mmCIF file of C-alpha atoms in Angstrom:
data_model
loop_
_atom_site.group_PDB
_atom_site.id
_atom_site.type_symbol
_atom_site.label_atom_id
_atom_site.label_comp_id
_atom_site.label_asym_id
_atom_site.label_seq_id
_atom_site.Cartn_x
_atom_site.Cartn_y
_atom_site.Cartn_z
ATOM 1 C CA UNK M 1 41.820 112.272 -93.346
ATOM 2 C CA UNK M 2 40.927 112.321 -97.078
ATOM 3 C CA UNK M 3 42.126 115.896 -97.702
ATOM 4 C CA UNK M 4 45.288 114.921 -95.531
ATOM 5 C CA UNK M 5 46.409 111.609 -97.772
ATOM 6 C CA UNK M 6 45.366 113.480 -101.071
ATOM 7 C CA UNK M 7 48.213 116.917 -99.916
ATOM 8 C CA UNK M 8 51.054 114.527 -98.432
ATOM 9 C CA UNK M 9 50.241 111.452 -101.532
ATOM 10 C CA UNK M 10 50.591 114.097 -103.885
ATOM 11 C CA UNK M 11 54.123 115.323 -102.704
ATOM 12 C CA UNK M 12 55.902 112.082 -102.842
ATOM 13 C CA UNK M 13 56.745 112.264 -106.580
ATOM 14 C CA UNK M 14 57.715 115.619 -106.666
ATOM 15 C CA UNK M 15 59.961 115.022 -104.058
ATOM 16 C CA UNK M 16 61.339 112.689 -104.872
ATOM 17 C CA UNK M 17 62.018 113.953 -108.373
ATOM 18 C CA UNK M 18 63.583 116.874 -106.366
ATOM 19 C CA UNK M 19 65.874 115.052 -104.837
ATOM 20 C CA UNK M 20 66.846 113.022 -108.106
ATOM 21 C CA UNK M 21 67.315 116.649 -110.166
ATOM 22 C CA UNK M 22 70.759 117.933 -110.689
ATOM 23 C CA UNK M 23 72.761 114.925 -109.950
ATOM 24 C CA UNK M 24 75.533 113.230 -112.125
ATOM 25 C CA UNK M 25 75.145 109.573 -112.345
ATOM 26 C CA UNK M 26 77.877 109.371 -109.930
ATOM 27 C CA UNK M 27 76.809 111.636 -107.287
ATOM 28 C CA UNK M 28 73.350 109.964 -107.238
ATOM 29 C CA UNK M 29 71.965 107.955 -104.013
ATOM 30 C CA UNK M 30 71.302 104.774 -103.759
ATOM 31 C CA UNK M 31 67.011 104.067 -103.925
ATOM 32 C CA UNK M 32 67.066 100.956 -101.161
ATOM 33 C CA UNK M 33 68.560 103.432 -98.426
ATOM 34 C CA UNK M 34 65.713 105.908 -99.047
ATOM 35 C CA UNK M 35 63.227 102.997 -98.665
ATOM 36 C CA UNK M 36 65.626 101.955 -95.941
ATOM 37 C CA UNK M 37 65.410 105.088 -93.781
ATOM 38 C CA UNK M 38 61.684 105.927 -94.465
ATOM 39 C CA UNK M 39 60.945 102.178 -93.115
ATOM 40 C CA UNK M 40 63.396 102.340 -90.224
ATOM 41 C CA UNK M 41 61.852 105.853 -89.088
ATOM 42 C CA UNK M 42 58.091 104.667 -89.375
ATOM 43 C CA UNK M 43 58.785 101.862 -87.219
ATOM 44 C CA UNK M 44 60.143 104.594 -84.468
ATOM 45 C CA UNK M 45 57.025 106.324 -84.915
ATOM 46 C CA UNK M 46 54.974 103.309 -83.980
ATOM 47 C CA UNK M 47 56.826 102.298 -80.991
ATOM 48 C CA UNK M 48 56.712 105.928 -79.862
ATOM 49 C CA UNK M 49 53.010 105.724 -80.381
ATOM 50 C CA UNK M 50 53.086 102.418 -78.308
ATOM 51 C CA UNK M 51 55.390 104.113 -75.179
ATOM 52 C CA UNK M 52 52.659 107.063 -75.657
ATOM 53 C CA UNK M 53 55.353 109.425 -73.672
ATOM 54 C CA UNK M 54 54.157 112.824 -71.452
ATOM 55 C CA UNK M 55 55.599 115.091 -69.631
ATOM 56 C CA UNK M 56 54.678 115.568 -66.363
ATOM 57 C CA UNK M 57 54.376 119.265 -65.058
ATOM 58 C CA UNK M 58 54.529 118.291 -61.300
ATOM 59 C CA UNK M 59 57.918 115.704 -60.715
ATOM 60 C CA UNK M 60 59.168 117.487 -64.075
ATOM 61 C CA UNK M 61 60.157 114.331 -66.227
ATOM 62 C CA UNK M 62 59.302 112.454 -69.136
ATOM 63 C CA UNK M 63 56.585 109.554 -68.361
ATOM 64 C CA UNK M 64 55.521 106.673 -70.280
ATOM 65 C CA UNK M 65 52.903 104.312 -71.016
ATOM 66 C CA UNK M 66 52.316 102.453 -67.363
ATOM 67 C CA UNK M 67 52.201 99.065 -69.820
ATOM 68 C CA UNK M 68 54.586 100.225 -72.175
ATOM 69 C CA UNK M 69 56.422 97.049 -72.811
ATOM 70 C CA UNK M 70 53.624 95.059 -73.749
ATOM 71 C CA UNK M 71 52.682 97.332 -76.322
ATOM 72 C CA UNK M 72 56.142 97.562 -77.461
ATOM 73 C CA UNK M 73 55.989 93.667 -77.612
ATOM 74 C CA UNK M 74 52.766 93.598 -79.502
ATOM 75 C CA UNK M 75 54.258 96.023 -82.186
ATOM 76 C CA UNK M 76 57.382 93.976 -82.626
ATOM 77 C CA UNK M 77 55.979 90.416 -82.669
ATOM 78 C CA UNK M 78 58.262 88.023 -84.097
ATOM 79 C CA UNK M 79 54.923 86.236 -85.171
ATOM 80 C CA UNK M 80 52.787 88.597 -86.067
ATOM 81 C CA UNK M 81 55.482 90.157 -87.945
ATOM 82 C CA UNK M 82 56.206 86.802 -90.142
ATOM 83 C CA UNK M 83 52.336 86.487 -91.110
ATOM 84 C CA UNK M 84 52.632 89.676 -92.810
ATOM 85 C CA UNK M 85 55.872 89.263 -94.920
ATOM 86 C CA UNK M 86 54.389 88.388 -97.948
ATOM 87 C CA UNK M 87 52.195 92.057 -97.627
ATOM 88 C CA UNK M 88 55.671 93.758 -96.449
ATOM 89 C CA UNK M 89 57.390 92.221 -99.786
ATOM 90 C CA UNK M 90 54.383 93.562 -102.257
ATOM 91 C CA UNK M 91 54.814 97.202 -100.448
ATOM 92 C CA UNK M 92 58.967 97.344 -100.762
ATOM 93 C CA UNK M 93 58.888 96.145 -104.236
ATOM 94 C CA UNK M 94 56.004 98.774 -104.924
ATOM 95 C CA UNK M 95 58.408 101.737 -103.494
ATOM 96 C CA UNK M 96 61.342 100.462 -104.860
ATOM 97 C CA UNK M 97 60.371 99.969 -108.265
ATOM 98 C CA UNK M 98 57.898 103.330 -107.774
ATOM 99 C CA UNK M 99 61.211 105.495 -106.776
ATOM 100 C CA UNK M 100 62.748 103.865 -109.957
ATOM 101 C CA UNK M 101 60.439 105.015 -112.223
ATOM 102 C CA UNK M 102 60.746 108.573 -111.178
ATOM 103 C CA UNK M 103 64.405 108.724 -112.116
ATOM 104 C CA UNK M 104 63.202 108.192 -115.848
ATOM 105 C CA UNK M 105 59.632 109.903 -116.390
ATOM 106 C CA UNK M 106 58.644 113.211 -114.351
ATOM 107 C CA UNK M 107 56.070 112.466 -111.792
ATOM 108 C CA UNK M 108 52.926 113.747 -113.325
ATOM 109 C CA UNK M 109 53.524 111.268 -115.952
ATOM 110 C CA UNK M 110 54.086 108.273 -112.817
ATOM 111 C CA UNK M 111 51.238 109.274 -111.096
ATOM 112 C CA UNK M 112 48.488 109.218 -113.718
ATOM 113 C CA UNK M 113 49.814 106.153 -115.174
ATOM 114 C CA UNK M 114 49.193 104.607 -112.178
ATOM 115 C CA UNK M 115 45.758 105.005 -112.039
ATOM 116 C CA UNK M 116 45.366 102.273 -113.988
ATOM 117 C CA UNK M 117 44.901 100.178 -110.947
ATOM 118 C CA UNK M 118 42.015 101.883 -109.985
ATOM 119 C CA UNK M 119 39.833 99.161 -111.922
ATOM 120 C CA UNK M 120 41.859 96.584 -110.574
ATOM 121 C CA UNK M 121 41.081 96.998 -106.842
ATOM 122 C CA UNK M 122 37.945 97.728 -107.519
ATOM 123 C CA UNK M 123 37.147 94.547 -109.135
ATOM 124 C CA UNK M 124 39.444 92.573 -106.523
ATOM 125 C CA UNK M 125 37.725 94.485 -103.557
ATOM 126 C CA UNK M 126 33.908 93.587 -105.309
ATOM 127 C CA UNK M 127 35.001 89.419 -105.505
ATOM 128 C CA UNK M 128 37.121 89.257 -102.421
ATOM 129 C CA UNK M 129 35.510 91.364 -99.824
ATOM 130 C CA UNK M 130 31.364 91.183 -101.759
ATOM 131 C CA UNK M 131 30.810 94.570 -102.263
ATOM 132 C CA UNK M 132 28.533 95.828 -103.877
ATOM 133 C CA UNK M 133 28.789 98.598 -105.732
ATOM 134 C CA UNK M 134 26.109 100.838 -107.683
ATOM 135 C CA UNK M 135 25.309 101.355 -111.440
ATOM 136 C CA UNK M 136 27.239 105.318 -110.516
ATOM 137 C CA UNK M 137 29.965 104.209 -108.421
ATOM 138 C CA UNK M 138 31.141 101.693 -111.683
ATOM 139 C CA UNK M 139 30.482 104.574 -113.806
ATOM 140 C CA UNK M 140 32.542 107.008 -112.025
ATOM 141 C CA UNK M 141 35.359 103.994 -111.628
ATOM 142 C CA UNK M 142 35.286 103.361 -115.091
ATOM 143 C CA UNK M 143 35.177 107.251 -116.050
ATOM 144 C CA UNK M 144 38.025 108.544 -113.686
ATOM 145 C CA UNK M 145 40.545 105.860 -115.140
ATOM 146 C CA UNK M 146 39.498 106.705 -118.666
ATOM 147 C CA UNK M 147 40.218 110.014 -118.420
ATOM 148 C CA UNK M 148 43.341 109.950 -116.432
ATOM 149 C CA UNK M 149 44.572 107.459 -119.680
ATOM 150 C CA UNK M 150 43.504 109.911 -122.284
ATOM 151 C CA UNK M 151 45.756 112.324 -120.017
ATOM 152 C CA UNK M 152 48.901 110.313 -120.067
ATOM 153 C CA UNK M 153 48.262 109.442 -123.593
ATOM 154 C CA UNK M 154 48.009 113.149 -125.038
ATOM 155 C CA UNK M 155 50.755 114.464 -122.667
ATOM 156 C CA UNK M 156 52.997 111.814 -124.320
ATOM 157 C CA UNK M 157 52.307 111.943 -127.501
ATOM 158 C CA UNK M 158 52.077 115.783 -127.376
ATOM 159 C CA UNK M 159 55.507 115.836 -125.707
ATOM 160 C CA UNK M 160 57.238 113.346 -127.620
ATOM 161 C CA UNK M 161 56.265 115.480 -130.910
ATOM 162 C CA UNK M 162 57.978 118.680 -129.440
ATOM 163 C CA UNK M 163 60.911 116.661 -128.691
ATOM 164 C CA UNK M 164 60.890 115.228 -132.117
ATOM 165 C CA UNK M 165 59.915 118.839 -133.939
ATOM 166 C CA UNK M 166 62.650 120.460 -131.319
ATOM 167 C CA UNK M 167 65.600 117.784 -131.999
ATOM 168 C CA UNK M 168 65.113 118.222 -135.911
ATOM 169 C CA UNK M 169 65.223 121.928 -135.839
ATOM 170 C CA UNK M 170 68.317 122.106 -133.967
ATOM 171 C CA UNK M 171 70.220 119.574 -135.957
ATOM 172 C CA UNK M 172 68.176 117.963 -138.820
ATOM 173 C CA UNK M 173 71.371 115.728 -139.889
ATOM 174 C CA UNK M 174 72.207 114.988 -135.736
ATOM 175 C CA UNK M 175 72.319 111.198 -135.106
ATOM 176 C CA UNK M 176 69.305 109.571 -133.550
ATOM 177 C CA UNK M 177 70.969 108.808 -130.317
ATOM 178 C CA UNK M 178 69.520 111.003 -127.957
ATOM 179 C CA UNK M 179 66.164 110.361 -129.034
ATOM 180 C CA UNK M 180 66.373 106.492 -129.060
ATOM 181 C CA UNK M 181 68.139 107.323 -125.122
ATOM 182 C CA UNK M 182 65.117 109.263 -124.386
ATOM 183 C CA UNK M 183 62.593 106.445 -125.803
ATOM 184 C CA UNK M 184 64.676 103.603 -123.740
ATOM 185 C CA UNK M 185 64.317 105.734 -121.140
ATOM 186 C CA UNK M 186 60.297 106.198 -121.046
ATOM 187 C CA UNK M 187 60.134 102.664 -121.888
ATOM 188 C CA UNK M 188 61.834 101.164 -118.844
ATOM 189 C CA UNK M 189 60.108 103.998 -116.772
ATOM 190 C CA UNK M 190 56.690 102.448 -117.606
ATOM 191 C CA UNK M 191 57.450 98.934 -117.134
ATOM 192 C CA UNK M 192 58.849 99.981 -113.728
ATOM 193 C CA UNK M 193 55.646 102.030 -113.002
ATOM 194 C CA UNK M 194 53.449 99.062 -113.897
ATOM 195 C CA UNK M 195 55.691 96.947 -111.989
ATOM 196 C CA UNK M 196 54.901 99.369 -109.194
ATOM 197 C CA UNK M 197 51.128 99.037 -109.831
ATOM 198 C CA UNK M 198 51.093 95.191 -109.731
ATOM 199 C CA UNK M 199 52.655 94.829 -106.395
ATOM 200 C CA UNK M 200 50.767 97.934 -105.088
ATOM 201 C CA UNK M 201 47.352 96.323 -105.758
ATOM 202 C CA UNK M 202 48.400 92.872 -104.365
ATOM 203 C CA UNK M 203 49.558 94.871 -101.538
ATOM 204 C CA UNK M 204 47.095 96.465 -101.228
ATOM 205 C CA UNK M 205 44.097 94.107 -101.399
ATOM 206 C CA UNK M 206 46.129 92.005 -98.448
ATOM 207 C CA UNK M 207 46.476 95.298 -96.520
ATOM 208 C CA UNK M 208 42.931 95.777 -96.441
ATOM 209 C CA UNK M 209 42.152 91.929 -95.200
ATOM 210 C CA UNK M 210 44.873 92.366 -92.252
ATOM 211 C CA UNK M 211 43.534 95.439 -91.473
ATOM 212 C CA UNK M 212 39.604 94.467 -91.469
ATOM 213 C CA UNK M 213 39.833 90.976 -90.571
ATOM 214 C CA UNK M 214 42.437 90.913 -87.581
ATOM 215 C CA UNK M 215 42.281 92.071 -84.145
ATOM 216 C CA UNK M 216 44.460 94.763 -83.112
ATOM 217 C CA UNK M 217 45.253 98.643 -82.936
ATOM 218 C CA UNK M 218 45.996 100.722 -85.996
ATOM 219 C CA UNK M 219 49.699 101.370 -84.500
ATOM 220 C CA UNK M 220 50.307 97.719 -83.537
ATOM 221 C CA UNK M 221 49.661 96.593 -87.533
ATOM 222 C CA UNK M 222 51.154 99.589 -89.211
ATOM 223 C CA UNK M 223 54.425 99.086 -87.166
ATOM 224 C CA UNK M 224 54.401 94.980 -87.516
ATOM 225 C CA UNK M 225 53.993 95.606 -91.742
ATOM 226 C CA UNK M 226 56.935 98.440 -91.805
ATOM 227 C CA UNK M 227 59.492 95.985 -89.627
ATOM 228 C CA UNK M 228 58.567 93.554 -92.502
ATOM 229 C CA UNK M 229 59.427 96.215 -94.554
ATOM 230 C CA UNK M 230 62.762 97.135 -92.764
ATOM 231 C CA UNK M 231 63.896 93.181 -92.923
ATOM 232 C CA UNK M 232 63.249 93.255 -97.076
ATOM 233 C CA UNK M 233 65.110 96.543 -97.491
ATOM 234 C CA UNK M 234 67.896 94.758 -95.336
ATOM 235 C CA UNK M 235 68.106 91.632 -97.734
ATOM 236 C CA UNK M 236 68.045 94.187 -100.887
ATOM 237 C CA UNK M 237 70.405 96.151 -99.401
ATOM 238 C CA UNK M 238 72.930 93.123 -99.169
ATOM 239 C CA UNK M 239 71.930 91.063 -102.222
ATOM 240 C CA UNK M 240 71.841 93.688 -104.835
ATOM 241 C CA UNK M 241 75.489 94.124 -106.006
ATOM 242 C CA UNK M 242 75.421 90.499 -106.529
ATOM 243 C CA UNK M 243 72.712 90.794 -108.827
ATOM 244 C CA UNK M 244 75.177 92.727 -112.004
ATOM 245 C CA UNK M 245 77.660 91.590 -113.721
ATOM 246 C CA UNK M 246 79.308 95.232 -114.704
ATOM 247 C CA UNK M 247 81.820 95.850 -112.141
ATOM 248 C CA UNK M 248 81.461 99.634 -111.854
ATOM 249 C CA UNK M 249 77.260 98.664 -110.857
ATOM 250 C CA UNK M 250 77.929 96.546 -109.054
ATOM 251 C CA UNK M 251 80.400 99.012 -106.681
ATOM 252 C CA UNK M 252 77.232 101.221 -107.433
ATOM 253 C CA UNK M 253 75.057 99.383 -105.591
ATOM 254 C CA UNK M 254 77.038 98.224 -103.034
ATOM 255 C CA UNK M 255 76.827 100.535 -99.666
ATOM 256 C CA UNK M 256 79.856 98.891 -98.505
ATOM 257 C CA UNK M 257 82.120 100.250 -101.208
ATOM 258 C CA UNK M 258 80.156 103.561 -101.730
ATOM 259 C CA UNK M 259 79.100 104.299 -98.259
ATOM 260 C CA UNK M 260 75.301 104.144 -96.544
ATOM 261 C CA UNK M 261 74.753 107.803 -97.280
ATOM 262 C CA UNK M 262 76.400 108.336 -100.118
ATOM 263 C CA UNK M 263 74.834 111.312 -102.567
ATOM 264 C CA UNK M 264 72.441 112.252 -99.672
ATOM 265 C CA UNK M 265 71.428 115.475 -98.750
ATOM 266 C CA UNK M 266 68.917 118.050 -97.168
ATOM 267 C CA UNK M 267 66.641 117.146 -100.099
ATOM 268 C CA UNK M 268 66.963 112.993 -99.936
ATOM 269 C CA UNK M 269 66.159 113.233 -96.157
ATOM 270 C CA UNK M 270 62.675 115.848 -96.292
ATOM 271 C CA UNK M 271 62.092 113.163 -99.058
ATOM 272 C CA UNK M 272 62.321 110.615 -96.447
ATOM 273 C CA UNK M 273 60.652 112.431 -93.691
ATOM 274 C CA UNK M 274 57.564 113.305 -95.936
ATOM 275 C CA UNK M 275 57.225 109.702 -96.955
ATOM 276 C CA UNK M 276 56.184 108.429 -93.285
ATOM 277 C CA UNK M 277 52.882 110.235 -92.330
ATOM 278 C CA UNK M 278 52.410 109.799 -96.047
ATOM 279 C CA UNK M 279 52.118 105.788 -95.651
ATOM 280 C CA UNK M 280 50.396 105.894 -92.155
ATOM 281 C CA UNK M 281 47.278 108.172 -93.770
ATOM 282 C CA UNK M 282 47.298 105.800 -96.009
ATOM 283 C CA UNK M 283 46.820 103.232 -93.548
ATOM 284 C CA UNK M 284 44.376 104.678 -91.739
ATOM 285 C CA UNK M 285 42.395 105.250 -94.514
ATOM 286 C CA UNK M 286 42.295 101.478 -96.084
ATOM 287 C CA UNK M 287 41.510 100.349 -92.250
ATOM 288 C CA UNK M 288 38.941 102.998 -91.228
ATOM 289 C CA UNK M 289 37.602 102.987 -95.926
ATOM 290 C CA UNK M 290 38.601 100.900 -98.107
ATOM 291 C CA UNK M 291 41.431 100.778 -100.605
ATOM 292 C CA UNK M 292 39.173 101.541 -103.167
ATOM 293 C CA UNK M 293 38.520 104.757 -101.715
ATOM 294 C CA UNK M 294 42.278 105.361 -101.232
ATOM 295 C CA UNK M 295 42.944 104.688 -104.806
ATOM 296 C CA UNK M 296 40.117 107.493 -105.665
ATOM 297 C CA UNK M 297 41.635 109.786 -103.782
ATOM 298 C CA UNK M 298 45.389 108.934 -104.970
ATOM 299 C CA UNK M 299 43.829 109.925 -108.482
ATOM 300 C CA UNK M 300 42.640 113.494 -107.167
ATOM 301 C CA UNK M 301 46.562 113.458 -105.963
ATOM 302 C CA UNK M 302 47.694 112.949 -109.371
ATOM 303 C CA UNK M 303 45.900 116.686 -110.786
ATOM 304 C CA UNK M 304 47.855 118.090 -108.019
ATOM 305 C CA UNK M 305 51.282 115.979 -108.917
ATOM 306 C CA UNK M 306 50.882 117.165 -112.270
ATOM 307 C CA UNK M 307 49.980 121.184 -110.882
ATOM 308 C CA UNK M 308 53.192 120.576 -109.124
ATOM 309 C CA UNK M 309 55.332 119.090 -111.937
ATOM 310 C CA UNK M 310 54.934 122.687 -113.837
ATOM 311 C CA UNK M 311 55.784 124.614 -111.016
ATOM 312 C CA UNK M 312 60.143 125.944 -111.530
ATOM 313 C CA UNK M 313 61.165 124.143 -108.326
ATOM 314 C CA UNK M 314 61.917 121.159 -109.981
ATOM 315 C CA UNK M 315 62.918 121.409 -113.894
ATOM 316 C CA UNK M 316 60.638 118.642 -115.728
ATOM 317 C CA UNK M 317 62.022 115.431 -117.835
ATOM 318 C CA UNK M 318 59.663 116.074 -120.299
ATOM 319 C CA UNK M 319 58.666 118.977 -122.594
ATOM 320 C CA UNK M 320 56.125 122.031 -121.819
ATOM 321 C CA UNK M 321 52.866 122.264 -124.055
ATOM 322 C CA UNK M 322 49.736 123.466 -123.986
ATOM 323 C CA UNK M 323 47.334 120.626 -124.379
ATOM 324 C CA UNK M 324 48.356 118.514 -121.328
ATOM 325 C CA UNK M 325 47.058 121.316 -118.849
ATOM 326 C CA UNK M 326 43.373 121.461 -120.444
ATOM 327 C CA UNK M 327 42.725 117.397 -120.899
ATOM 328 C CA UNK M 328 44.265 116.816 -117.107
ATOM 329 C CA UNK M 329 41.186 119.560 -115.857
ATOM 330 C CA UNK M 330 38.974 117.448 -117.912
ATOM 331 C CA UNK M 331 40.516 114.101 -116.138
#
């Protein structure tokens, strides 16, 4: 389950970056559908994991579940569902502003900044669930989110010198646009990403007290959070052009002027599809863990996002250089 979460966790940035690359500002999709869709598709896995169909050989037909609708019912509770809002919020925000972020900074550089919530849950998790953890485990804690900082530190300063040393050489009397574009641009994509971290640890840390502390099957409370989910992406969907005053963003973020699916394609939708058994690994492995576990193992995800950020698939946001590679095997 470990070795599952760390392949498919790792994957999410880069494709997600993949299906951001080589798109005008125009042509680009709008981030709440992709939320929208991944949400809306995870609950259909859940309430096909209620119905539990089968085939059966001898009348040739498609059975289901002989109590079926109660286990749709328990998945869709209009109460159970309401309890677990404020959870549903922390997670949408967490995607949302996570997807965000990747449309400034390549995803190596997301993913090991945020590892800096590694520390936070596992503070949270010793006060608010009393564990106890060993002398080692806070040393390894502490030591895997100091090196994955040193990482993101060196790869930016390292990269931000070639772009300087590269802008200059091209045009040493070229205006200072493109570089103050490219600063703006890193800036809001780490505010984003540490928006993303804050509502991923709250998340989190109330994921892990449903999970543990009510009664219920794993499908039953993974499918009850997503249709919180689904209802959030819903409001966003609606509220969001009303949120900018610029005309032309506010058509941009409107799906009624631009269309549901506008700027989707074959890559937004393997995007989608890899983010659902992506979330429900993760689920299973905060309810059969802990989160602080998950969080370890989203770190050993981040050496393989960055492996996969200097692969030619996907052309990087940020320059190549030869120091990043040596400090993230360290990390």
């Amino acid at each position: 389950l470990v070795l599952s979460f760390i392949a498919l966790d790792a994957t999410k940035p880069f494709f997600v970056t993949w299906a951001h690359a080589n798109k005008a500002p125009e042509e680009a999709f709008n981030n709440i559908t992709l939320v929208l869709v991944q949400t809306s598709l995870s609950v259909g896995v859940g309430l096909l994991v209620a119905m539990a169909p089968s085939w059966n050989r001898m009348q040739a037909q498609l059975q289901l579940h002989s109590d079926w609708r109660l286990r749709v019912w328990r998945c869709l509770d209009p109460k159970a569902v309401q309890r677990q809002l404020p959870v549903s919020f922390c997670l949408v925000m967490s995607k949302l502003c996570l997807i965000m972020a990747l449309e400034k900074l390549d995803a190596g550089s997301v993913r090991v900044l945020c590892q800096s919530s590694l520390p936070v849950v596992g503070v949270c998790g010793a006060l608010l669930f009393r564990r106890r953890y060993s002398a080692m485990q806070w040393c390894s804690l502490a030591g895997v989110t100091v090196a994955l900082g040193c990482f993101y530190y060196v790869k930016h300063q390292v990269a931000q010198r070639a772009r300087l040393s590269s802008h200059t050489e091209v045009s040493p009397h070229h205006s200072q646009r493109p570089e103050m574009h490219l600063d703006f641009d890193t800036a809001a994509g780490s505010l984003l990403t540490l928006a993303s971290i804050g509502f991923n640890c709250l998340g989190a840390l109330l994921v892990e007290k449903f999970l543990k502390k009510r009664s219920g099957l794993l499908y039953e409370q993974k499918t009850q959070l997503v249709c919180g989910e689904v209802f959030f992406n819903v409001v966003l969907l609606v509220t969001m052009p009303f949120l900018f005053s610029d005309p032309e963003k506010r058509a941009f973020n409107s799906v009624w002027h631009r269309g549901f699916f506008t700027g989707w394609d074959m890559r937004v939708l393997i995007c989608a599809l890899v983010w659902i058994p992506s979330g429900w690994t993760a689920t299973m492995l905060v309810k059969e863990a802990s989160n602080v576990l998950k969080v370890v193992a989203q770190g050993a995800a981040s050496v393989l996002t960055y492996v996969f950020s200097l692969t030619p698939l996907v052309p990087s946001r940020s320059a190549h250089e030869p120091v990043s590679a040596p400090v993230v095997v360290l990390a």
